[in-house]
XYZ file of C-alpha atoms in Angstrom:
722
model
C -97.900 126.596 42.908
C -101.554 126.405 41.870
C -102.033 130.094 42.590
C -98.958 130.958 40.528
C -100.220 128.710 37.727
C -103.656 130.355 37.841
C -102.096 133.815 37.803
C -99.882 132.905 34.826
C -102.797 131.424 32.915
C -104.977 134.480 33.632
C -102.240 136.803 32.365
C -101.609 134.617 29.316
C -105.185 133.910 28.235
C -107.172 136.793 29.760
C -107.365 138.562 26.416
C -109.637 135.734 25.219
C -112.413 137.312 27.315
C -112.852 139.961 24.627
C -113.551 137.663 21.695
C -117.053 136.359 20.798
C -116.169 132.634 20.975
C -115.876 130.140 23.828
C -112.390 129.384 25.187
C -111.527 126.808 27.836
C -108.145 125.497 29.094
C -107.954 121.999 30.634
C -105.150 120.372 32.581
C -104.295 116.738 31.825
C -106.505 115.673 34.771
C -109.459 117.535 33.130
C -109.350 120.326 35.728
C -110.539 123.639 34.265
C -107.762 126.266 34.361
C -109.422 128.974 32.227
C -113.097 129.648 31.383
C -113.733 132.814 29.360
C -116.692 135.189 29.680
C -118.288 133.929 26.464
C -118.625 130.406 27.962
C -119.952 131.927 31.167
C -122.676 133.649 29.123
C -123.488 130.548 27.058
C -123.536 127.904 29.816
C -124.582 130.169 32.727
C -121.743 128.514 34.736
C -119.700 131.291 36.406
C -115.938 131.159 36.307
C -115.745 131.063 40.091
C -117.759 127.833 40.125
C -115.921 125.868 37.455
C -112.266 126.914 37.803
C -110.298 124.258 39.695
C -113.063 121.690 39.171
C -113.077 118.833 36.733
C -115.027 119.633 33.613
C -116.552 116.140 33.682
C -118.379 117.097 36.856
C -120.460 119.499 34.771
C -120.331 117.604 31.491
C -120.122 113.856 32.257
C -120.300 112.866 28.596
C -116.651 113.923 28.200
C -115.732 110.733 30.126
C -116.866 108.702 27.112
C -113.989 106.915 25.329
C -114.561 108.763 22.086
C -113.763 112.005 23.903
C -111.340 110.836 26.636
C -109.069 109.083 24.121
C -108.762 112.114 21.878
C -108.145 114.421 24.832
C -105.350 112.143 26.117
C -103.657 112.522 22.726
C -103.818 116.290 23.148
C -102.406 116.110 26.701
C -99.562 114.032 25.250
C -98.709 116.873 22.830
C -100.500 115.382 19.835
C -101.737 117.400 16.868
C -104.851 119.582 17.135
C -108.187 117.838 16.802
C -111.536 119.184 15.628
C -114.901 118.172 17.023
C -117.063 119.008 14.051
C -120.535 120.462 14.295
C -121.746 117.612 12.107
C -120.852 114.815 14.581
C -120.251 116.539 17.921
C -122.819 119.333 17.921
C -122.807 119.983 21.657
C -119.344 119.326 23.088
C -119.996 121.953 25.784
C -123.838 121.985 25.841
C -125.287 125.485 25.910
C -128.729 126.908 25.266
C -129.290 129.210 22.272
C -131.660 132.174 22.153
C -134.628 130.101 20.956
C -134.235 127.443 23.664
C -132.448 124.968 21.397
C -128.945 123.658 22.019
C -126.183 125.636 20.355
C -124.465 123.846 17.496
C -120.712 124.098 18.060
C -117.504 123.740 16.119
C -114.677 122.968 18.544
C -110.912 122.926 17.969
C -108.733 121.396 20.707
C -105.045 122.265 20.620
C -102.145 121.081 22.772
C -100.656 124.053 24.587
C -97.309 123.532 26.375
C -97.253 124.580 30.004
C -94.906 127.511 29.458
C -92.619 128.989 32.004
C -93.550 132.295 33.554
C -90.719 133.956 31.634
C -92.558 133.287 28.393
C -95.803 134.892 29.559
C -94.924 138.470 28.582
C -94.254 137.492 24.984
C -97.531 135.525 24.866
C -99.623 138.508 26.032
C -98.487 140.716 23.151
C -99.468 138.051 20.609
C -102.786 137.142 22.293
C -104.004 140.747 22.289
C -103.890 140.793 18.505
C -106.088 137.788 17.892
C -109.693 136.666 17.798
C -110.119 132.975 18.011
C -113.503 133.035 16.407
C -112.760 130.831 13.426
C -114.883 129.844 10.474
C -116.504 126.361 10.789
C -115.059 123.665 8.633
C -117.454 120.803 9.028
C -120.969 122.232 9.105
C -121.385 121.094 5.535
C -120.621 117.508 6.409
C -117.196 117.541 4.788
C -114.081 116.198 6.499
C -112.620 118.746 8.904
C -108.888 119.313 8.409
C -106.732 119.543 11.484
C -105.347 122.874 12.689
C -101.896 123.473 14.147
C -100.695 126.193 16.420
C -97.558 127.908 17.568
C -97.608 125.669 20.603
C -97.532 122.297 18.885
C -96.406 120.858 15.605
C -97.961 117.474 16.289
C -94.837 115.834 17.885
C -94.090 115.327 21.563
C -91.686 117.882 23.011
C -88.596 116.540 24.716
C -87.935 116.140 28.478
C -91.511 114.958 29.153
C -93.031 118.403 28.618
C -96.623 118.502 29.911
C -99.447 120.023 27.892
C -102.776 121.741 28.446
C -105.745 121.292 26.158
C -107.033 124.619 24.700
C -110.667 124.332 23.534
C -111.765 126.987 21.047
C -115.566 126.741 20.640
C -117.395 128.635 17.939
C -121.201 128.944 17.854
C -122.226 127.867 14.343
C -125.950 127.487 15.048
C -127.061 130.234 12.711
C -124.607 129.223 10.018
C -125.716 125.586 10.213
C -129.339 126.589 9.763
C -128.487 128.758 6.810
C -126.461 126.004 5.171
C -129.350 123.613 5.575
C -131.605 126.172 3.871
C -129.236 126.879 1.007
C -128.028 123.631 -0.536
C -126.478 125.499 -3.385
C -123.686 126.674 -1.081
C -122.172 123.173 -0.996
C -119.873 123.887 -3.921
C -118.729 127.068 -2.258
C -118.136 125.144 0.960
C -115.914 122.681 -0.909
C -113.868 125.574 -2.188
C -113.691 127.038 1.302
C -112.391 123.705 2.590
C -109.600 123.825 0.045
C -108.761 127.391 1.032
C -108.869 126.432 4.700
C -106.545 123.509 4.046
C -104.053 125.845 2.435
C -104.373 128.261 5.358
C -103.837 125.441 7.838
C -100.726 124.312 5.993
C -99.367 127.815 6.359
C -100.335 127.850 10.030
C -98.387 124.653 10.673
C -95.211 126.360 9.553
C -95.991 129.670 11.240
C -94.776 130.868 14.625
C -97.529 133.488 14.923
C -100.518 131.471 16.042
C -102.722 134.282 17.298
C -102.009 136.503 14.299
C -102.979 133.743 11.895
C -106.186 132.989 13.812
C -107.104 136.655 13.581
C -106.573 136.682 9.841
C -108.700 133.564 9.391
C -111.659 134.990 11.347
C -114.598 135.994 9.128
C -114.598 139.514 10.579
C -112.583 142.649 10.414
C -110.427 142.797 13.527
C -108.810 146.116 14.314
C -107.194 148.231 16.998
C -107.950 151.952 16.778
C -105.865 154.535 18.617
C -108.139 157.264 19.998
C -105.198 159.602 20.613
C -103.632 159.306 17.164
C -107.066 158.876 15.475
C -105.901 156.059 13.243
C -105.848 152.275 13.042
C -102.708 150.641 14.387
C -103.793 147.114 13.478
C -106.128 145.508 10.907
C -106.354 141.786 10.230
C -106.112 140.138 6.811
C -109.892 140.088 6.295
C -109.595 143.697 5.122
C -108.577 142.391 1.709
C -111.591 140.115 1.402
C -114.201 142.437 2.877
C -112.984 145.826 1.621
C -110.522 145.062 -1.185
C -107.642 146.825 0.599
C -104.612 145.167 2.161
C -104.028 145.798 5.870
C -101.007 147.899 4.918
C -103.177 150.133 2.689
C -105.683 150.594 5.491
C -102.954 151.584 7.937
C -101.403 153.994 5.433
C -104.680 155.948 5.258
C -103.841 157.237 8.757
C -106.348 159.875 9.932
C -108.003 160.048 6.491
C -109.491 156.566 6.959
C -112.986 157.662 7.975
C -113.250 160.491 5.459
C -112.096 158.104 2.712
C -114.147 154.990 3.477
C -117.122 155.861 5.715
C -120.441 156.713 4.042
C -120.960 160.499 4.400
C -124.312 160.172 6.157
C -122.771 157.786 8.715
C -119.796 159.958 9.688
C -121.802 161.866 12.289
C -123.059 158.812 14.162
C -119.550 157.291 14.044
C -118.177 160.425 15.721
C -120.851 160.126 18.425
C -119.890 156.457 18.829
C -116.214 157.296 19.413
C -117.094 160.105 21.808
C -118.606 157.599 24.270
C -115.341 155.761 25.017
C -113.839 158.271 27.513
C -116.652 157.358 29.927
C -116.804 153.661 29.038
C -115.795 151.044 31.618
C -113.598 148.071 30.817
C -115.486 145.095 29.464
C -118.388 147.190 28.124
C -119.081 146.757 24.427
C -120.548 149.384 22.115
C -122.225 148.374 18.859
C -122.768 150.417 15.701
C -123.907 149.784 12.138
C -122.423 151.868 9.339
C -121.342 151.660 5.700
C -117.817 151.379 4.324
C -116.724 151.837 0.738
C -115.270 148.779 -0.977
C -112.368 149.272 -3.328
C -114.789 148.565 -6.214
C -116.911 151.561 -5.166
C -119.699 149.468 -3.629
C -121.023 150.544 -0.229
C -121.135 147.634 2.219
C -122.822 147.494 5.624
C -120.856 146.491 8.750
C -121.855 145.875 12.357
C -118.995 146.689 14.743
C -118.523 145.709 18.395
C -115.915 147.847 20.165
C -114.447 147.924 23.678
C -111.597 149.662 25.453
C -108.340 147.789 24.777
C -105.658 149.958 26.384
C -105.554 153.008 28.619
C -103.012 155.750 29.279
C -101.110 155.985 32.544
C -103.789 158.398 33.711
C -106.501 155.778 33.044
C -107.994 157.435 29.952
C -108.937 155.124 27.040
C -106.144 155.091 24.477
C -106.990 152.228 22.133
C -110.137 150.283 21.298
C -110.315 146.731 20.046
C -113.161 145.936 17.676
C -114.716 143.422 15.311
C -116.740 144.390 12.250
C -119.038 141.879 10.543
C -120.224 142.336 6.959
C -124.044 142.476 7.139
C -124.670 143.744 3.608
C -126.737 140.722 2.566
C -128.726 140.924 5.774
C -129.480 144.592 5.105
C -130.538 143.806 1.555
C -132.857 141.062 2.755
C -134.234 143.425 5.396
C -134.843 146.132 2.772
C -136.508 143.612 0.448
C -138.773 142.448 3.258
C -139.636 146.042 4.146
C -140.469 146.805 0.515
C -142.578 143.663 0.345
C -144.534 144.762 3.409
C -144.956 148.256 1.968
C -146.195 146.766 -1.306
C -148.642 144.480 0.473
C -149.901 147.348 2.623
C -150.340 149.629 -0.385
C -152.004 146.827 -2.335
C -154.433 146.230 0.512
C -155.134 149.970 0.809
C -155.810 150.460 -2.894
C -157.855 147.265 -3.091
C -159.927 148.351 -0.112
C -160.524 151.784 -1.623
C -161.607 150.496 -5.023
C -163.849 147.883 -3.438
C -165.577 150.382 -1.165
C -167.456 151.769 -4.142
C -169.462 150.188 -6.921
C -169.385 153.365 -8.959
C -167.067 152.787 -11.935
C -165.901 156.417 -12.172
C -165.032 156.465 -8.473
C -163.202 153.121 -8.710
C -161.071 154.278 -11.641
C -160.457 157.709 -10.117
C -159.293 156.204 -6.820
C -156.975 153.828 -8.666
C -155.099 156.452 -10.692
C -154.783 158.764 -7.684
C -153.401 156.074 -5.370
C -151.036 154.628 -7.999
C -149.585 158.023 -8.964
C -149.028 158.867 -5.305
C -147.200 155.574 -4.681
C -145.101 155.654 -7.857
C -144.502 159.422 -7.630
C -145.180 159.411 -11.367
C -146.012 162.413 -13.553
C -149.170 160.866 -14.990
C -151.321 157.776 -14.424
C -154.200 157.102 -16.811
C -156.729 154.398 -17.570
C -157.543 153.941 -21.236
C -160.496 151.959 -22.493
C -160.669 150.643 -26.020
C -162.067 147.866 -28.082
C -159.336 145.360 -28.852
C -159.019 144.452 -32.538
C -160.822 141.290 -33.597
C -160.774 139.401 -36.844
C -158.189 141.282 -38.831
C -154.937 141.339 -36.838
C -153.952 144.594 -38.536
C -157.010 146.450 -37.291
C -156.181 149.730 -35.589
C -157.679 150.115 -32.101
C -158.969 153.409 -30.790
C -158.486 154.269 -27.154
C -160.179 156.894 -25.012
C -158.575 158.215 -21.822
C -161.362 157.670 -19.293
C -159.669 158.910 -16.114
C -156.354 160.550 -15.273
C -154.216 161.783 -12.393
C -151.574 164.185 -13.710
C -148.893 166.493 -12.321
C -149.467 170.235 -12.852
C -146.520 170.576 -15.242
C -147.743 167.840 -17.622
C -150.143 168.155 -20.516
C -153.430 166.389 -19.652
C -154.576 163.432 -21.729
C -158.077 163.176 -20.248
C -160.748 162.920 -22.922
C -158.258 162.298 -25.718
C -159.301 159.774 -28.324
C -156.109 158.340 -29.729
C -155.633 156.558 -32.998
C -152.981 153.858 -33.278
C -153.243 153.294 -29.584
C -151.643 149.903 -30.004
C -148.327 150.164 -28.128
C -146.466 147.710 -30.382
C -147.289 144.012 -30.700
C -147.274 143.557 -26.944
C -150.908 144.628 -26.715
C -152.061 142.717 -29.744
C -150.953 139.574 -27.908
C -152.442 140.679 -24.590
C -155.257 138.146 -24.883
C -152.857 135.228 -24.721
C -149.972 136.738 -22.755
C -151.209 139.394 -20.339
C -148.308 141.058 -18.577
C -146.549 144.316 -17.878
C -144.169 146.345 -20.034
C -141.663 148.681 -18.336
C -139.842 151.169 -20.575
C -137.087 153.083 -18.772
C -136.161 155.354 -21.694
C -138.368 155.815 -24.746
C -135.442 157.188 -26.738
C -133.360 154.066 -26.155
C -136.191 151.561 -26.667
C -136.926 149.883 -29.978
C -140.398 151.358 -30.530
C -142.342 151.959 -33.766
C -142.173 155.533 -35.129
C -145.905 156.139 -34.706
C -145.664 155.221 -31.042
C -142.672 157.511 -30.485
C -144.585 160.382 -32.107
C -147.613 159.701 -29.929
C -145.571 159.647 -26.736
C -143.712 162.807 -27.756
C -147.020 164.717 -27.970
C -147.413 164.249 -24.214
C -143.692 164.459 -23.325
C -143.536 160.820 -22.156
C -139.941 159.649 -21.639
C -140.616 156.465 -19.611
C -143.704 154.399 -18.940
C -145.217 151.330 -17.338
C -148.219 149.821 -19.089
C -150.303 146.858 -17.998
C -153.332 145.531 -19.901
C -156.682 145.167 -18.177
C -158.040 141.858 -19.414
C -161.500 140.491 -18.686
C -161.841 136.937 -19.828
C -161.191 136.934 -23.565
C -161.622 140.685 -23.910
C -158.933 143.332 -23.622
C -160.923 145.944 -21.729
C -158.237 148.636 -21.610
C -154.925 149.438 -19.973
C -153.426 151.155 -16.958
C -150.489 153.449 -17.772
C -147.927 155.245 -15.607
C -145.880 157.939 -17.393
C -142.734 159.850 -16.484
C -141.533 162.970 -18.288
C -137.886 162.023 -17.708
C -136.162 158.635 -18.175
C -136.759 156.413 -15.155
C -135.581 152.961 -14.111
C -138.683 151.204 -12.795
C -138.119 149.049 -9.709
C -139.295 145.456 -9.528
C -141.503 146.433 -6.589
C -143.338 148.927 -8.797
C -143.694 146.452 -11.654
C -145.127 143.785 -9.338
C -147.518 146.290 -7.768
C -149.063 147.284 -11.084
C -149.243 143.674 -12.204
C -151.111 142.620 -9.060
C -153.245 145.744 -9.074
C -154.391 145.086 -12.637
C -156.009 141.816 -11.564
C -157.817 143.509 -8.669
C -158.877 146.420 -10.853
C -160.285 144.080 -13.510
C -162.468 142.475 -10.817
C -163.573 145.885 -9.535
C -164.439 147.010 -13.069
C -166.572 143.911 -13.623
C -168.353 144.507 -10.312
C -168.940 148.193 -11.086
C -170.263 147.444 -14.574
C -172.562 144.732 -13.224
C -173.782 147.176 -10.595
C -174.503 149.798 -13.271
C -176.442 147.217 -15.255
C -178.349 146.247 -12.127
C -179.147 149.887 -11.373
C -180.386 150.422 -14.910
C -182.481 147.267 -14.701
C -183.939 148.377 -11.368
C -184.760 151.779 -12.788
C -186.439 150.135 -15.743
C -188.419 147.864 -13.424
C -189.356 150.837 -11.290
C -190.457 152.739 -14.356
C -192.484 149.772 -15.606
C -194.036 149.300 -12.180
C -195.275 152.912 -12.076
C -196.136 153.430 -15.776
C -199.357 152.747 -17.616
C -198.381 150.666 -20.615
C -201.080 151.978 -22.973
C -200.866 155.725 -22.353
C -197.256 155.935 -21.010
C -198.588 158.067 -18.155
C -198.142 157.284 -14.466
C -200.372 154.394 -13.403
C -202.776 154.200 -10.477
C -200.061 152.880 -8.146
C -197.833 155.836 -8.871
C -200.807 158.192 -8.486
C -201.558 156.861 -4.989
C -197.913 157.079 -3.913
C -197.433 160.614 -5.224
C -200.698 161.956 -3.844
C -199.880 160.569 -0.395
C -196.406 162.117 -0.505
C -197.723 165.532 -1.572
C -200.498 165.371 1.013
C -197.944 164.880 3.816
C -195.751 167.651 2.386
C -198.707 170.049 2.173
C -199.675 169.195 5.752
C -196.177 170.058 6.972
C -195.856 173.229 4.940
C -199.577 174.198 5.059
C -199.646 174.739 1.296
C -202.665 174.051 -0.932
C -202.982 170.831 -2.933
C -205.271 170.582 -5.966
C -206.634 167.568 -7.857
C -208.304 167.351 -11.266
C -210.248 164.211 -12.292
C -211.048 163.898 -16.012
C -213.481 161.448 -17.632
C -213.983 160.957 -21.380
C -217.645 161.551 -22.123
C -219.612 158.572 -23.515
C -216.459 156.456 -23.876
C -218.421 153.168 -23.780
C -220.348 154.321 -26.806
C -217.016 155.242 -28.465
C -215.708 151.717 -27.950
C -218.933 150.224 -29.245
C -218.733 152.437 -32.343
C -215.000 152.330 -33.183
C -213.938 149.118 -31.477
C -211.360 148.578 -28.790
C -208.330 149.378 -31.030
C -209.968 152.705 -31.800
C -210.684 153.203 -28.122
C -207.046 152.551 -27.231
C -205.948 155.100 -29.806
C -208.401 157.635 -28.397
C -207.056 157.061 -24.886
C -203.499 157.679 -26.059
C -204.544 160.909 -27.830
C -206.407 162.222 -24.796
C -203.484 161.262 -22.514
C -201.089 163.219 -24.732
C -203.349 166.260 -24.730
C -203.660 166.271 -20.932
C -199.895 165.834 -20.506
C -199.206 168.749 -22.868
C -201.461 170.993 -20.803
C -199.498 170.369 -17.582
C -196.244 172.372 -17.518
C -194.601 172.168 -14.089
C -192.192 169.308 -13.254
C -193.843 168.751 -9.882
C -197.281 168.197 -11.439
C -198.256 164.574 -12.150
C -200.601 163.281 -14.858
C -201.839 159.699 -14.285
C -204.314 157.256 -15.743
C -206.791 156.907 -12.904
C -209.153 154.302 -14.354
C -210.379 152.943 -17.670
C -211.222 156.279 -19.326
C -210.437 158.452 -16.303
C -207.344 160.580 -15.839
C -206.070 162.533 -12.829
C -203.794 165.549 -12.427
C -202.072 166.262 -9.091
C -201.070 169.926 -8.667
C -198.890 170.524 -5.567
C -198.790 173.997 -4.015
C -201.620 175.136 -6.292
C -204.714 177.095 -5.282
C -208.133 176.595 -6.829
C -207.591 179.426 -9.307
C -204.452 177.806 -10.708
C -206.134 174.401 -10.866
C -209.023 175.924 -12.812
C -206.585 177.381 -15.356
C -204.986 173.945 -15.855
C -208.432 172.350 -16.256
C -209.364 174.920 -18.897
C -206.088 174.264 -20.726
C -206.802 170.513 -20.696
C -210.254 171.100 -22.153
C -208.774 173.360 -24.814
C -206.079 170.810 -25.815
C -208.613 167.969 -26.126
C -211.014 170.088 -28.139
C -208.153 170.982 -30.490
C -207.668 167.277 -31.257
C -211.147 167.092 -32.881
C -211.279 163.318 -32.466
C -214.578 162.243 -34.103
C -217.217 160.738 -31.744
C -220.391 159.962 -33.693
C -222.104 158.314 -30.706
C -221.563 161.215 -28.292
C -224.614 162.855 -26.759
C -222.905 166.231 -26.371
C -220.591 166.737 -29.368
C -219.485 165.185 -32.622
C -215.944 165.194 -31.201
C -214.487 163.567 -28.113
C -215.017 165.709 -24.978
C -214.178 165.336 -21.291
C -215.849 166.244 -18.028
C -213.590 167.582 -15.260
C -213.984 167.746 -11.500
C -211.628 170.104 -9.643
C -210.986 170.213 -5.899
C -208.435 172.118 -3.807
C -207.643 172.252 -0.083
C -204.870 172.703 2.436
C -204.118 169.185 3.789
C -204.618 168.528 7.469
C -202.307 166.285 9.461
C -205.304 164.433 10.982
C -206.968 163.713 7.615
C -206.045 161.532 4.672
C -205.789 162.317 0.972
C -208.992 160.334 0.389
C -211.000 163.435 1.271
C -209.472 165.329 -1.651
C -210.178 162.433 -4.037
C -213.776 162.243 -2.802
C -214.285 165.973 -3.366
C -212.850 165.905 -6.908
C -214.850 162.748 -7.702
C -218.101 164.340 -6.536
C -217.354 167.414 -8.636
C -216.733 165.168 -11.659
C -220.072 163.390 -11.288
C -221.877 166.705 -10.903
C -220.215 167.840 -14.143
C -221.600 164.761 -15.850
C -225.050 165.253 -14.305
C -225.069 168.830 -15.582
C -224.581 167.718 -19.177
C -220.905 166.678 -19.513
C -218.225 168.557 -21.482
C -217.671 170.982 -18.624
C -215.601 171.800 -15.535
C -217.198 171.441 -12.090
C -215.391 173.080 -9.155
C -215.606 172.251 -5.463
C -214.090 174.501 -2.819
C -215.027 173.154 0.670
C -215.320 175.273 3.791
C -212.433 174.905 6.243
C -214.798 173.633 8.947
C -215.960 170.831 6.683
C -212.504 169.205 6.600
C -213.265 167.289 9.792
C -216.440 165.438 8.856
C -214.935 161.930 9.310
C -213.098 161.982 6.037
C -216.261 162.288 3.898
C -216.403 164.613 0.917
C -217.262 168.146 2.098
C -220.511 169.832 1.215
C -219.950 171.248 -2.244
C -220.528 174.737 -3.458
C -220.841 173.889 -7.150
C -219.471 176.296 -9.643
C -220.268 175.272 -13.207
C -217.748 176.147 -15.893
C -219.233 175.231 -19.302
C -217.150 175.018 -22.450
C -215.254 178.256 -23.151
C -216.894 180.329 -25.908
C -214.034 179.692 -28.370
C -214.551 175.908 -28.261
C -216.990 174.185 -30.577
C -220.261 173.108 -28.914
C -222.269 170.028 -29.679
C -224.294 171.988 -32.108
C -221.635 174.364 -33.378
C -219.706 171.547 -34.956
């Protein structure tokens, strides 16, 4: 008898193995008669272990009065009862994917122990249902009772015995979402009212399984692979697609071509082609888009399995569920866009912060932004914001630009009336971003429309670059056709403007620092009185040229100049007069030196030096003669001079090829000795030293000189000729 009962129950309820909810059938002594595959998966208790055993052996809490009493009412043929997820979260405890206990919504219905003759009729109805029902009490509201085709709430005559059918839906995810979205409470109240109306209809209906299928929050369908059309669709088609089940069925073989998104048709065909080799119980999943009656494309996730086979064993029909995942897809796309925006923001920020050069920072910005936006033009304009008079007209200059080849460049343009309406005049107080999708449809001033038309701008995004209280400029993205800017793009430019403003400040501060350092460097190497290089710069440059000459084996020449009788000049004309004389002589020497590589420096009080790289003694002598000529041409009076009535100089010239084992001091010593010999010989002359090559190794001392006296050239005035 038990075997016959088990066989009947398996035939009657076996279809419940294909639905994604838990289903359990209990006898009035709490012995488990049916345990579907979903419960096996949830609880990890195999059917072979629990069938024929009391359920309380696995779940002792069901012995508690609050459960036992309600179950006895069901076994007596009482009305259905609901164990809500709010109060009885874990009627059949099961672990969820994150290790937590599943939150469950359980409906228990009295099912009469039918005769075997009724089994065939039951199978046909059960195959068309999914007992995954929508929770009614996750919001904390009262859960209305459900009825079924097996019980109307009254005891059947002749002492009819009843089973208890437990339908368990996992509402864990839904519960979490409801807790996160309090605003759905009003909607839940409305759903309760709708559910109450549905349950009233169910109480008077004789098609229990059909009604359960229609109440499920999924599309339920049976598709005939041979006829290539749907032979069954539940009532959710109206809610999810806007078509009645009859309209769906009437589409026949044109269903997919009419409703499936064109790009998804191919993968749907591949999906259907897998069923001939699919075993019973295997489920195939697929995500694709269907067209709602309103024209909106909605995403669905389907789970299909073989439902019926031909006499030859080939799959004939598939049974499937399709869940609307449109909102999930939208959230996924929004999250992906957010990640893309953050990644791009980090990339651009990193690029503009890698350089302290303002031109490079701005150039990187416009290039990266145009690439991301796929815009026709991105520019950065700098202008002085109007102050004082609110009607003042700002002038903007396009500093940097990234532009498509087909667009007219704006780089270098200085634009009048560059005030894009009052938005920018208020940018000090309300910095923000202004997207214009279509210039022709926007309410813009005529002068702005004319300006935009010159550069064929049909749509633009503009964000001000504000530094403190100053409107530094603006970042603009242009399109030569109307364009609807996305919120992602607007947010990117808004965030980028803040980063760019910081980078601009850093770059400008760096430029100021560089200029200050250059000024300090110039002051550190410049003689303040004569504006020639000072002694420090002379030492540095001579050492550098000495090393270069040693590497290249090229000659290096040095000229030392001393103003004759300068102490007497100071005594006669005073120190202000002496300073003026020094400046005049310095200018004359500088004018005599032509090459950029040559250096003129103030060597001492009234001494000057000229470094001549890659210059032989003959060239150095020509420079010395030119210096003497320039100073003589000044005709600066010197009444106390012993050699002339004008200021004169004595010059010592030395030249040699530097050696790697000697220092530049040897060249200075040679030129200095030549200078003193020029003074000893009467001043106002050039004295030349050209040491022998062998003499370069006498411990760094000045080489033995071969004096060559070069008195004043005949065209210069002598001490007596003046």
